[in-house]
Amino acid sequence: MQSPAIGERECNASPLMRSVDAMQRIGSRRLGPVLVHPAAGLAWWLVPLGADVGLAGLRAITVRTAPWELHCPPASEYMNGLGWLEKPDGSGTLTDPAVLGAEFGPSGPPRLRVPAFA
């Protein structure tokens, strides 16, 4: 299955582990599909068309727009090193770019102070 950056969505690549942390904070009710390639350490978030405007300046996110294509496996399969960490469910739900930007933006997610681990 191909999921090119056309129509109603775009694709944004980010580091896998930072994406997993962000997904936990965002919560499954607000997540759109997230494709991962564990060996490459990458995750791709599907976001609404036009999200590149608000996300392009974030260093942790690589914005991909048409004609770049992301070759995706079916939702229930893991193929060629790719699998869905958050599967597409047919609802058309995409991750809100404002929420994604808050997680990957300059201020980033909330962090514990180092002494909290002592």
PDB file of N, CA and C in Angstrom, residues 21-108:
ATOM      1  N   ASP A  21       7.788   8.451  22.992  1.00  0.00           N
ATOM      2  CA  ASP A  21       7.523   9.285  24.176  1.00  0.00           C
ATOM      3  C   ASP A  21       6.377  10.263  23.901  1.00  0.00           C
ATOM      4  N   ALA A  22       6.412  10.896  22.736  1.00  0.00           N
ATOM      5  CA  ALA A  22       5.368  11.860  22.378  1.00  0.00           C
ATOM      6  C   ALA A  22       4.011  11.182  22.266  1.00  0.00           C
ATOM      7  N   MET A  23       3.984   9.987  21.695  1.00  0.00           N
ATOM      8  CA  MET A  23       2.721   9.265  21.547  1.00  0.00           C
ATOM      9  C   MET A  23       2.093   8.976  22.909  1.00  0.00           C
ATOM     10  N   GLN A  24       2.915   8.633  23.879  1.00  0.00           N
ATOM     11  CA  GLN A  24       2.400   8.348  25.219  1.00  0.00           C
ATOM     12  C   GLN A  24       1.793   9.596  25.846  1.00  0.00           C
ATOM     13  N   ARG A  25       2.430  10.736  25.653  1.00  0.00           N
ATOM     14  CA  ARG A  25       1.907  11.975  26.225  1.00  0.00           C
ATOM     15  C   ARG A  25       0.662  12.465  25.482  1.00  0.00           C
ATOM     16  N   ILE A  26       0.641  12.298  24.169  1.00  0.00           N
ATOM     17  CA  ILE A  26      -0.497  12.747  23.373  1.00  0.00           C
ATOM     18  C   ILE A  26      -1.737  11.906  23.688  1.00  0.00           C
ATOM     19  N   GLY A  27      -1.564  10.620  23.815  1.00  0.00           N
ATOM     20  CA  GLY A  27      -2.683   9.723  24.113  1.00  0.00           C
ATOM     21  C   GLY A  27      -3.349   9.193  22.861  1.00  0.00           C
ATOM     22  N   SER A  28      -3.782   7.958  22.913  1.00  0.00           N
ATOM     23  CA  SER A  28      -4.295   7.274  21.723  1.00  0.00           C
ATOM     24  C   SER A  28      -5.538   7.935  21.128  1.00  0.00           C
ATOM     25  N   ARG A  29      -6.324   8.624  21.931  1.00  0.00           N
ATOM     26  CA  ARG A  29      -7.547   9.256  21.396  1.00  0.00           C
ATOM     27  C   ARG A  29      -7.236  10.437  20.483  1.00  0.00           C
ATOM     28  N   ARG A  30      -6.027  10.989  20.581  1.00  0.00           N
ATOM     29  CA  ARG A  30      -5.671  12.155  19.756  1.00  0.00           C
ATOM     30  C   ARG A  30      -4.638  11.813  18.688  1.00  0.00           C
ATOM     31  N   LEU A  31      -4.302  10.537  18.540  1.00  0.00           N
ATOM     32  CA  LEU A  31      -3.279  10.142  17.568  1.00  0.00           C
ATOM     33  C   LEU A  31      -3.897   9.724  16.240  1.00  0.00           C
ATOM     34  N   GLY A  32      -3.215  10.126  15.177  1.00  0.00           N
ATOM     35  CA  GLY A  32      -3.490   9.570  13.870  1.00  0.00           C
ATOM     36  C   GLY A  32      -2.490   8.454  13.641  1.00  0.00           C
ATOM     37  N   PRO A  33      -2.462   7.866  12.458  1.00  0.00           N
ATOM     38  CA  PRO A  33      -1.538   6.774  12.171  1.00  0.00           C
ATOM     39  C   PRO A  33      -0.073   7.194  12.311  1.00  0.00           C
ATOM     40  N   VAL A  34       0.724   6.274  12.870  1.00  0.00           N
ATOM     41  CA  VAL A  34       2.167   6.487  13.011  1.00  0.00           C
ATOM     42  C   VAL A  34       2.865   5.223  12.516  1.00  0.00           C
ATOM     43  N   LEU A  35       3.620   5.356  11.448  1.00  0.00           N
ATOM     44  CA  LEU A  35       4.370   4.254  10.856  1.00  0.00           C
ATOM     45  C   LEU A  35       5.795   4.297  11.394  1.00  0.00           C
ATOM     46  N   VAL A  36       6.384   3.127  11.674  1.00  0.00           N
ATOM     47  CA  VAL A  36       7.744   3.107  12.215  1.00  0.00           C
ATOM     48  C   VAL A  36       8.642   2.154  11.435  1.00  0.00           C
ATOM     49  N   HIS A  37       9.931   2.477  11.487  1.00  0.00           N
ATOM     50  CA  HIS A  37      10.985   1.611  10.963  1.00  0.00           C
ATOM     51  C   HIS A  37      12.018   1.506  12.081  1.00  0.00           C
ATOM     52  N   PRO A  38      11.852   0.511  12.980  1.00  0.00           N
ATOM     53  CA  PRO A  38      12.730   0.418  14.152  1.00  0.00           C
ATOM     54  C   PRO A  38      14.218   0.358  13.822  1.00  0.00           C
ATOM     55  N   ALA A  39      14.603  -0.378  12.800  1.00  0.00           N
ATOM     56  CA  ALA A  39      16.024  -0.499  12.472  1.00  0.00           C
ATOM     57  C   ALA A  39      16.629   0.840  12.056  1.00  0.00           C
ATOM     58  N   ALA A  40      15.822   1.688  11.443  1.00  0.00           N
ATOM     59  CA  ALA A  40      16.301   3.009  11.021  1.00  0.00           C
ATOM     60  C   ALA A  40      16.106   4.055  12.115  1.00  0.00           C
ATOM     61  N   GLY A  41      15.356   3.696  13.165  1.00  0.00           N
ATOM     62  CA  GLY A  41      15.107   4.645  14.251  1.00  0.00           C
ATOM     63  C   GLY A  41      14.191   5.790  13.847  1.00  0.00           C
ATOM     64  N   LEU A  42      13.253   5.523  12.928  1.00  0.00           N
ATOM     65  CA  LEU A  42      12.378   6.583  12.414  1.00  0.00           C
ATOM     66  C   LEU A  42      10.906   6.272  12.621  1.00  0.00           C
ATOM     67  N   ALA A  43      10.140   7.322  12.726  1.00  0.00           N
ATOM     68  CA  ALA A  43       8.677   7.242  12.766  1.00  0.00           C
ATOM     69  C   ALA A  43       8.132   8.276  11.799  1.00  0.00           C
ATOM     70  N   TRP A  44       7.023   7.957  11.159  1.00  0.00           N
ATOM     71  CA  TRP A  44       6.341   8.882  10.262  1.00  0.00           C
ATOM     72  C   TRP A  44       4.937   9.103  10.784  1.00  0.00           C
ATOM     73  N   TRP A  45       4.604  10.357  11.008  1.00  0.00           N
ATOM     74  CA  TRP A  45       3.278  10.771  11.496  1.00  0.00           C
ATOM     75  C   TRP A  45       2.466  11.240  10.299  1.00  0.00           C
ATOM     76  N   LEU A  46       1.224  10.777  10.184  1.00  0.00           N
ATOM     77  CA  LEU A  46       0.337  11.284   9.144  1.00  0.00           C
ATOM     78  C   LEU A  46      -0.460  12.432   9.739  1.00  0.00           C
ATOM     79  N   VAL A  47      -0.354  13.580   9.085  1.00  0.00           N
ATOM     80  CA  VAL A  47      -0.979  14.809   9.572  1.00  0.00           C
ATOM     81  C   VAL A  47      -1.795  15.439   8.446  1.00  0.00           C
ATOM     82  N   PRO A  48      -2.706  16.357   8.768  1.00  0.00           N
ATOM     83  CA  PRO A  48      -3.521  16.993   7.730  1.00  0.00           C
ATOM     84  C   PRO A  48      -2.682  17.779   6.717  1.00  0.00           C
ATOM     85  N   LEU A  49      -3.185  17.874   5.529  1.00  0.00           N
ATOM     86  CA  LEU A  49      -2.569  18.664   4.471  1.00  0.00           C
ATOM     87  C   LEU A  49      -2.392  20.098   4.953  1.00  0.00           C
ATOM     88  N   GLY A  50      -1.229  20.674   4.712  1.00  0.00           N
ATOM     89  CA  GLY A  50      -0.940  22.038   5.129  1.00  0.00           C
ATOM     90  C   GLY A  50      -0.187  22.119   6.442  1.00  0.00           C
ATOM     91  N   ALA A  51       0.024  20.992   7.097  1.00  0.00           N
ATOM     92  CA  ALA A  51       0.726  20.980   8.387  1.00  0.00           C
ATOM     93  C   ALA A  51       2.190  21.377   8.239  1.00  0.00           C
ATOM     94  N   ASP A  52       2.717  21.275   7.030  1.00  0.00           N
ATOM     95  CA  ASP A  52       4.118  21.615   6.814  1.00  0.00           C
ATOM     96  C   ASP A  52       4.424  23.057   7.193  1.00  0.00           C
ATOM     97  N   VAL A  53       3.463  23.935   7.093  1.00  0.00           N
ATOM     98  CA  VAL A  53       3.671  25.348   7.418  1.00  0.00           C
ATOM     99  C   VAL A  53       4.055  25.513   8.892  1.00  0.00           C
ATOM    100  N   GLY A  54       3.355  24.847   9.784  1.00  0.00           N
ATOM    101  CA  GLY A  54       3.620  24.980  11.208  1.00  0.00           C
ATOM    102  C   GLY A  54       4.718  24.090  11.734  1.00  0.00           C
ATOM    103  N   LEU A  55       5.080  23.047  10.997  1.00  0.00           N
ATOM    104  CA  LEU A  55       6.060  22.087  11.495  1.00  0.00           C
ATOM    105  C   LEU A  55       7.424  22.201  10.824  1.00  0.00           C
ATOM    106  N   ALA A  56       7.521  22.945   9.754  1.00  0.00           N
ATOM    107  CA  ALA A  56       8.753  22.994   8.962  1.00  0.00           C
ATOM    108  C   ALA A  56       9.964  23.504   9.729  1.00  0.00           C
ATOM    109  N   GLY A  57       9.771  24.352  10.707  1.00  0.00           N
ATOM    110  CA  GLY A  57      10.908  24.908  11.431  1.00  0.00           C
ATOM    111  C   GLY A  57      11.400  24.067  12.591  1.00  0.00           C
ATOM    112  N   LEU A  58      10.783  22.933  12.826  1.00  0.00           N
ATOM    113  CA  LEU A  58      11.173  22.099  13.955  1.00  0.00           C
ATOM    114  C   LEU A  58      12.302  21.151  13.552  1.00  0.00           C
ATOM    115  N   ARG A  59      13.405  21.209  14.284  1.00  0.00           N
ATOM    116  CA  ARG A  59      14.576  20.399  13.918  1.00  0.00           C
ATOM    117  C   ARG A  59      14.334  18.902  14.031  1.00  0.00           C
ATOM    118  N   ALA A  60      13.479  18.472  14.937  1.00  0.00           N
ATOM    119  CA  ALA A  60      13.263  17.037  15.158  1.00  0.00           C
ATOM    120  C   ALA A  60      12.283  16.425  14.161  1.00  0.00           C
ATOM    121  N   ILE A  61      11.705  17.237  13.298  1.00  0.00           N
ATOM    122  CA  ILE A  61      10.730  16.733  12.334  1.00  0.00           C
ATOM    123  C   ILE A  61      11.178  17.089  10.921  1.00  0.00           C
ATOM    124  N   THR A  62      11.161  16.089  10.039  1.00  0.00           N
ATOM    125  CA  THR A  62      11.427  16.311   8.624  1.00  0.00           C
ATOM    126  C   THR A  62      10.084  16.271   7.910  1.00  0.00           C
ATOM    127  N   VAL A  63       9.695  17.384   7.348  1.00  0.00           N
ATOM    128  CA  VAL A  63       8.405  17.490   6.672  1.00  0.00           C
ATOM    129  C   VAL A  63       8.531  16.923   5.262  1.00  0.00           C
ATOM    130  N   ARG A  64       7.624  16.030   4.918  1.00  0.00           N
ATOM    131  CA  ARG A  64       7.584  15.421   3.590  1.00  0.00           C
ATOM    132  C   ARG A  64       6.266  15.788   2.925  1.00  0.00           C
ATOM    133  N   THR A  65       6.328  16.379   1.751  1.00  0.00           N
ATOM    134  CA  THR A  65       5.127  16.731   0.997  1.00  0.00           C
ATOM    135  C   THR A  65       5.234  16.123  -0.400  1.00  0.00           C
ATOM    136  N   ALA A  66       4.151  16.177  -1.155  1.00  0.00           N
ATOM    137  CA  ALA A  66       4.135  15.649  -2.517  1.00  0.00           C
ATOM    138  C   ALA A  66       5.263  16.302  -3.323  1.00  0.00           C
ATOM    139  N   PRO A  67       5.924  15.543  -4.143  1.00  0.00           N
ATOM    140  CA  PRO A  67       5.610  14.201  -4.623  1.00  0.00           C
ATOM    141  C   PRO A  67       6.307  13.075  -3.843  1.00  0.00           C
ATOM    142  N   TRP A  68       6.879  13.344  -2.686  1.00  0.00           N
ATOM    143  CA  TRP A  68       7.522  12.292  -1.896  1.00  0.00           C
ATOM    144  C   TRP A  68       6.492  11.248  -1.493  1.00  0.00           C
ATOM    145  N   GLU A  69       6.861   9.973  -1.613  1.00  0.00           N
ATOM    146  CA  GLU A  69       5.924   8.900  -1.287  1.00  0.00           C
ATOM    147  C   GLU A  69       6.472   8.034  -0.163  1.00  0.00           C
ATOM    148  N   LEU A  70       5.592   7.604   0.685  1.00  0.00           N
ATOM    149  CA  LEU A  70       5.911   6.669   1.758  1.00  0.00           C
ATOM    150  C   LEU A  70       5.209   5.364   1.424  1.00  0.00           C
ATOM    151  N   HIS A  71       5.975   4.309   1.253  1.00  0.00           N
ATOM    152  CA  HIS A  71       5.412   3.010   0.910  1.00  0.00           C
ATOM    153  C   HIS A  71       5.059   2.286   2.202  1.00  0.00           C
ATOM    154  N   CYS A  72       3.768   2.140   2.448  1.00  0.00           N
ATOM    155  CA  CYS A  72       3.260   1.626   3.714  1.00  0.00           C
ATOM    156  C   CYS A  72       2.740   0.203   3.573  1.00  0.00           C
ATOM    157  N   PRO A  73       2.958  -0.594   4.608  1.00  0.00           N
ATOM    158  CA  PRO A  73       2.354  -1.929   4.612  1.00  0.00           C
ATOM    159  C   PRO A  73       0.880  -1.828   4.990  1.00  0.00           C
ATOM    160  N   PRO A  74       0.101  -2.883   4.737  1.00  0.00           N
ATOM    161  CA  PRO A  74      -1.274  -2.897   5.243  1.00  0.00           C
ATOM    162  C   PRO A  74      -1.262  -2.734   6.767  1.00  0.00           C
ATOM    163  N   ALA A  75      -2.336  -2.233   7.312  1.00  0.00           N
ATOM    164  CA  ALA A  75      -2.402  -1.933   8.741  1.00  0.00           C
ATOM    165  C   ALA A  75      -2.116  -3.145   9.621  1.00  0.00           C
ATOM    166  N   SER A  76      -2.429  -4.330   9.166  1.00  0.00           N
ATOM    167  CA  SER A  76      -2.262  -5.522   9.992  1.00  0.00           C
ATOM    168  C   SER A  76      -0.948  -6.257   9.751  1.00  0.00           C
ATOM    169  N   GLU A  77      -0.062  -5.689   8.923  1.00  0.00           N
ATOM    170  CA  GLU A  77       1.176  -6.386   8.574  1.00  0.00           C
ATOM    171  C   GLU A  77       2.413  -5.564   8.886  1.00  0.00           C
ATOM    172  N   TYR A  78       3.529  -6.283   9.016  1.00  0.00           N
ATOM    173  CA  TYR A  78       4.856  -5.700   9.180  1.00  0.00           C
ATOM    174  C   TYR A  78       5.643  -6.161   7.960  1.00  0.00           C
ATOM    175  N   MET A  79       6.088  -5.205   7.123  1.00  0.00           N
ATOM    176  CA  MET A  79       6.776  -5.569   5.890  1.00  0.00           C
ATOM    177  C   MET A  79       7.976  -4.666   5.651  1.00  0.00           C
ATOM    178  N   ASN A  80       9.052  -5.263   5.164  1.00  0.00           N
ATOM    179  CA  ASN A  80      10.255  -4.515   4.788  1.00  0.00           C
ATOM    180  C   ASN A  80      10.740  -3.607   5.904  1.00  0.00           C
ATOM    181  N   GLY A  81      10.622  -4.070   7.141  1.00  0.00           N
ATOM    182  CA  GLY A  81      11.088  -3.286   8.282  1.00  0.00           C
ATOM    183  C   GLY A  81      10.120  -2.221   8.748  1.00  0.00           C
ATOM    184  N   LEU A  82       8.959  -2.111   8.114  1.00  0.00           N
ATOM    185  CA  LEU A  82       7.969  -1.092   8.452  1.00  0.00           C
ATOM    186  C   LEU A  82       6.742  -1.702   9.119  1.00  0.00           C
ATOM    187  N   GLY A  83       6.233  -1.021  10.122  1.00  0.00           N
ATOM    188  CA  GLY A  83       5.007  -1.452  10.781  1.00  0.00           C
ATOM    189  C   GLY A  83       4.320  -0.254  11.404  1.00  0.00           C
ATOM    190  N   TRP A  84       3.069  -0.429  11.762  1.00  0.00           N
ATOM    191  CA  TRP A  84       2.275   0.654  12.337  1.00  0.00           C
ATOM    192  C   TRP A  84       2.329   0.593  13.853  1.00  0.00           C
ATOM    193  N   LEU A  85       2.823   1.633  14.480  1.00  0.00           N
ATOM    194  CA  LEU A  85       2.782   1.724  15.930  1.00  0.00           C
ATOM    195  C   LEU A  85       1.393   2.187  16.362  1.00  0.00           C
ATOM    196  N   GLU A  86       0.817   3.098  15.588  1.00  0.00           N
ATOM    197  CA  GLU A  86      -0.594   3.487  15.735  1.00  0.00           C
ATOM    198  C   GLU A  86      -1.213   3.207  14.373  1.00  0.00           C
ATOM    199  N   LYS A  87      -2.059   2.209  14.301  1.00  0.00           N
ATOM    200  CA  LYS A  87      -2.598   1.749  13.019  1.00  0.00           C
ATOM    201  C   LYS A  87      -3.685   2.674  12.487  1.00  0.00           C
ATOM    202  N   PRO A  88      -3.733   2.819  11.160  1.00  0.00           N
ATOM    203  CA  PRO A  88      -4.869   3.525  10.560  1.00  0.00           C
ATOM    204  C   PRO A  88      -6.121   2.675  10.776  1.00  0.00           C
ATOM    205  N   ASP A  89      -7.201   3.313  11.167  1.00  0.00           N
ATOM    206  CA  ASP A  89      -8.419   2.561  11.483  1.00  0.00           C
ATOM    207  C   ASP A  89      -9.558   2.821  10.506  1.00  0.00           C
ATOM    208  N   GLY A  90      -9.275   3.561   9.446  1.00  0.00           N
ATOM    209  CA  GLY A  90     -10.304   3.851   8.459  1.00  0.00           C
ATOM    210  C   GLY A  90     -11.153   5.066   8.783  1.00  0.00           C
ATOM    211  N   SER A  91     -10.926   5.684   9.946  1.00  0.00           N
ATOM    212  CA  SER A  91     -11.737   6.842  10.349  1.00  0.00           C
ATOM    213  C   SER A  91     -11.264   8.141   9.705  1.00  0.00           C
ATOM    214  N   GLY A  92     -10.048   8.140   9.186  1.00  0.00           N
ATOM    215  CA  GLY A  92      -9.486   9.366   8.626  1.00  0.00           C
ATOM    216  C   GLY A  92      -8.850  10.265   9.672  1.00  0.00           C
ATOM    217  N   THR A  93      -8.784   9.807  10.923  1.00  0.00           N
ATOM    218  CA  THR A  93      -8.183  10.597  11.998  1.00  0.00           C
ATOM    219  C   THR A  93      -6.700  10.794  11.733  1.00  0.00           C
ATOM    220  N   LEU A  94      -6.246  12.030  11.826  1.00  0.00           N
ATOM    221  CA  LEU A  94      -4.837  12.377  11.670  1.00  0.00           C
ATOM    222  C   LEU A  94      -4.390  13.130  12.911  1.00  0.00           C
ATOM    223  N   THR A  95      -3.102  13.093  13.202  1.00  0.00           N
ATOM    224  CA  THR A  95      -2.582  13.802  14.365  1.00  0.00           C
ATOM    225  C   THR A  95      -2.638  15.302  14.121  1.00  0.00           C
ATOM    226  N   ASP A  96      -3.138  16.041  15.090  1.00  0.00           N
ATOM    227  CA  ASP A  96      -3.222  17.499  15.011  1.00  0.00           C
ATOM    228  C   ASP A  96      -1.802  18.069  14.993  1.00  0.00           C
ATOM    229  N   PRO A  97      -1.445  18.849  13.970  1.00  0.00           N
ATOM    230  CA  PRO A  97      -0.096  19.396  13.894  1.00  0.00           C
ATOM    231  C   PRO A  97       0.252  20.299  15.082  1.00  0.00           C
ATOM    232  N   ALA A  98      -0.735  20.962  15.672  1.00  0.00           N
ATOM    233  CA  ALA A  98      -0.448  21.808  16.840  1.00  0.00           C
ATOM    234  C   ALA A  98       0.000  20.951  18.017  1.00  0.00           C
ATOM    235  N   VAL A  99      -0.620  19.801  18.189  1.00  0.00           N
ATOM    236  CA  VAL A  99      -0.240  18.890  19.265  1.00  0.00           C
ATOM    237  C   VAL A  99       1.152  18.321  18.989  1.00  0.00           C
ATOM    238  N   LEU A 100       1.401  17.945  17.756  1.00  0.00           N
ATOM    239  CA  LEU A 100       2.707  17.418  17.370  1.00  0.00           C
ATOM    240  C   LEU A 100       3.792  18.476  17.545  1.00  0.00           C
ATOM    241  N   GLY A 101       3.480  19.700  17.136  1.00  0.00           N
ATOM    242  CA  GLY A 101       4.431  20.800  17.290  1.00  0.00           C
ATOM    243  C   GLY A 101       4.749  21.087  18.742  1.00  0.00           C
ATOM    244  N   ALA A 102       3.762  20.954  19.627  1.00  0.00           N
ATOM    245  CA  ALA A 102       4.003  21.183  21.052  1.00  0.00           C
ATOM    246  C   ALA A 102       4.952  20.132  21.620  1.00  0.00           C
ATOM    247  N   GLU A 103       4.894  18.923  21.116  1.00  0.00           N
ATOM    248  CA  GLU A 103       5.774  17.852  21.591  1.00  0.00           C
ATOM    249  C   GLU A 103       7.199  17.989  21.052  1.00  0.00           C
ATOM    250  N   PHE A 104       7.331  18.443  19.812  1.00  0.00           N
ATOM    251  CA  PHE A 104       8.640  18.500  19.166  1.00  0.00           C
ATOM    252  C   PHE A 104       9.191  19.914  19.041  1.00  0.00           C
ATOM    253  N   GLY A 105       8.459  20.904  19.540  1.00  0.00           N
ATOM    254  CA  GLY A 105       8.870  22.294  19.418  1.00  0.00           C
ATOM    255  C   GLY A 105      10.044  22.658  20.293  1.00  0.00           C
ATOM    256  N   PRO A 106      10.458  23.929  20.214  1.00  0.00           N
ATOM    257  CA  PRO A 106      11.629  24.391  20.955  1.00  0.00           C
ATOM    258  C   PRO A 106      11.534  24.153  22.458  1.00  0.00           C
ATOM    259  N   SER A 107      10.360  24.352  23.030  1.00  0.00           N
ATOM    260  CA  SER A 107      10.245  24.125  24.468  1.00  0.00           C
ATOM    261  C   SER A 107      10.101  22.646  24.766  1.00  0.00           C
ATOM    262  N   GLY A 108       9.631  21.884  23.778  1.00  0.00           N
ATOM    263  CA  GLY A 108       9.543  20.443  23.903  1.00  0.00           C
ATOM    264  C   GLY A 108       8.581  19.984  24.975  1.00  0.00           C
TER     265      GLY A 108
END
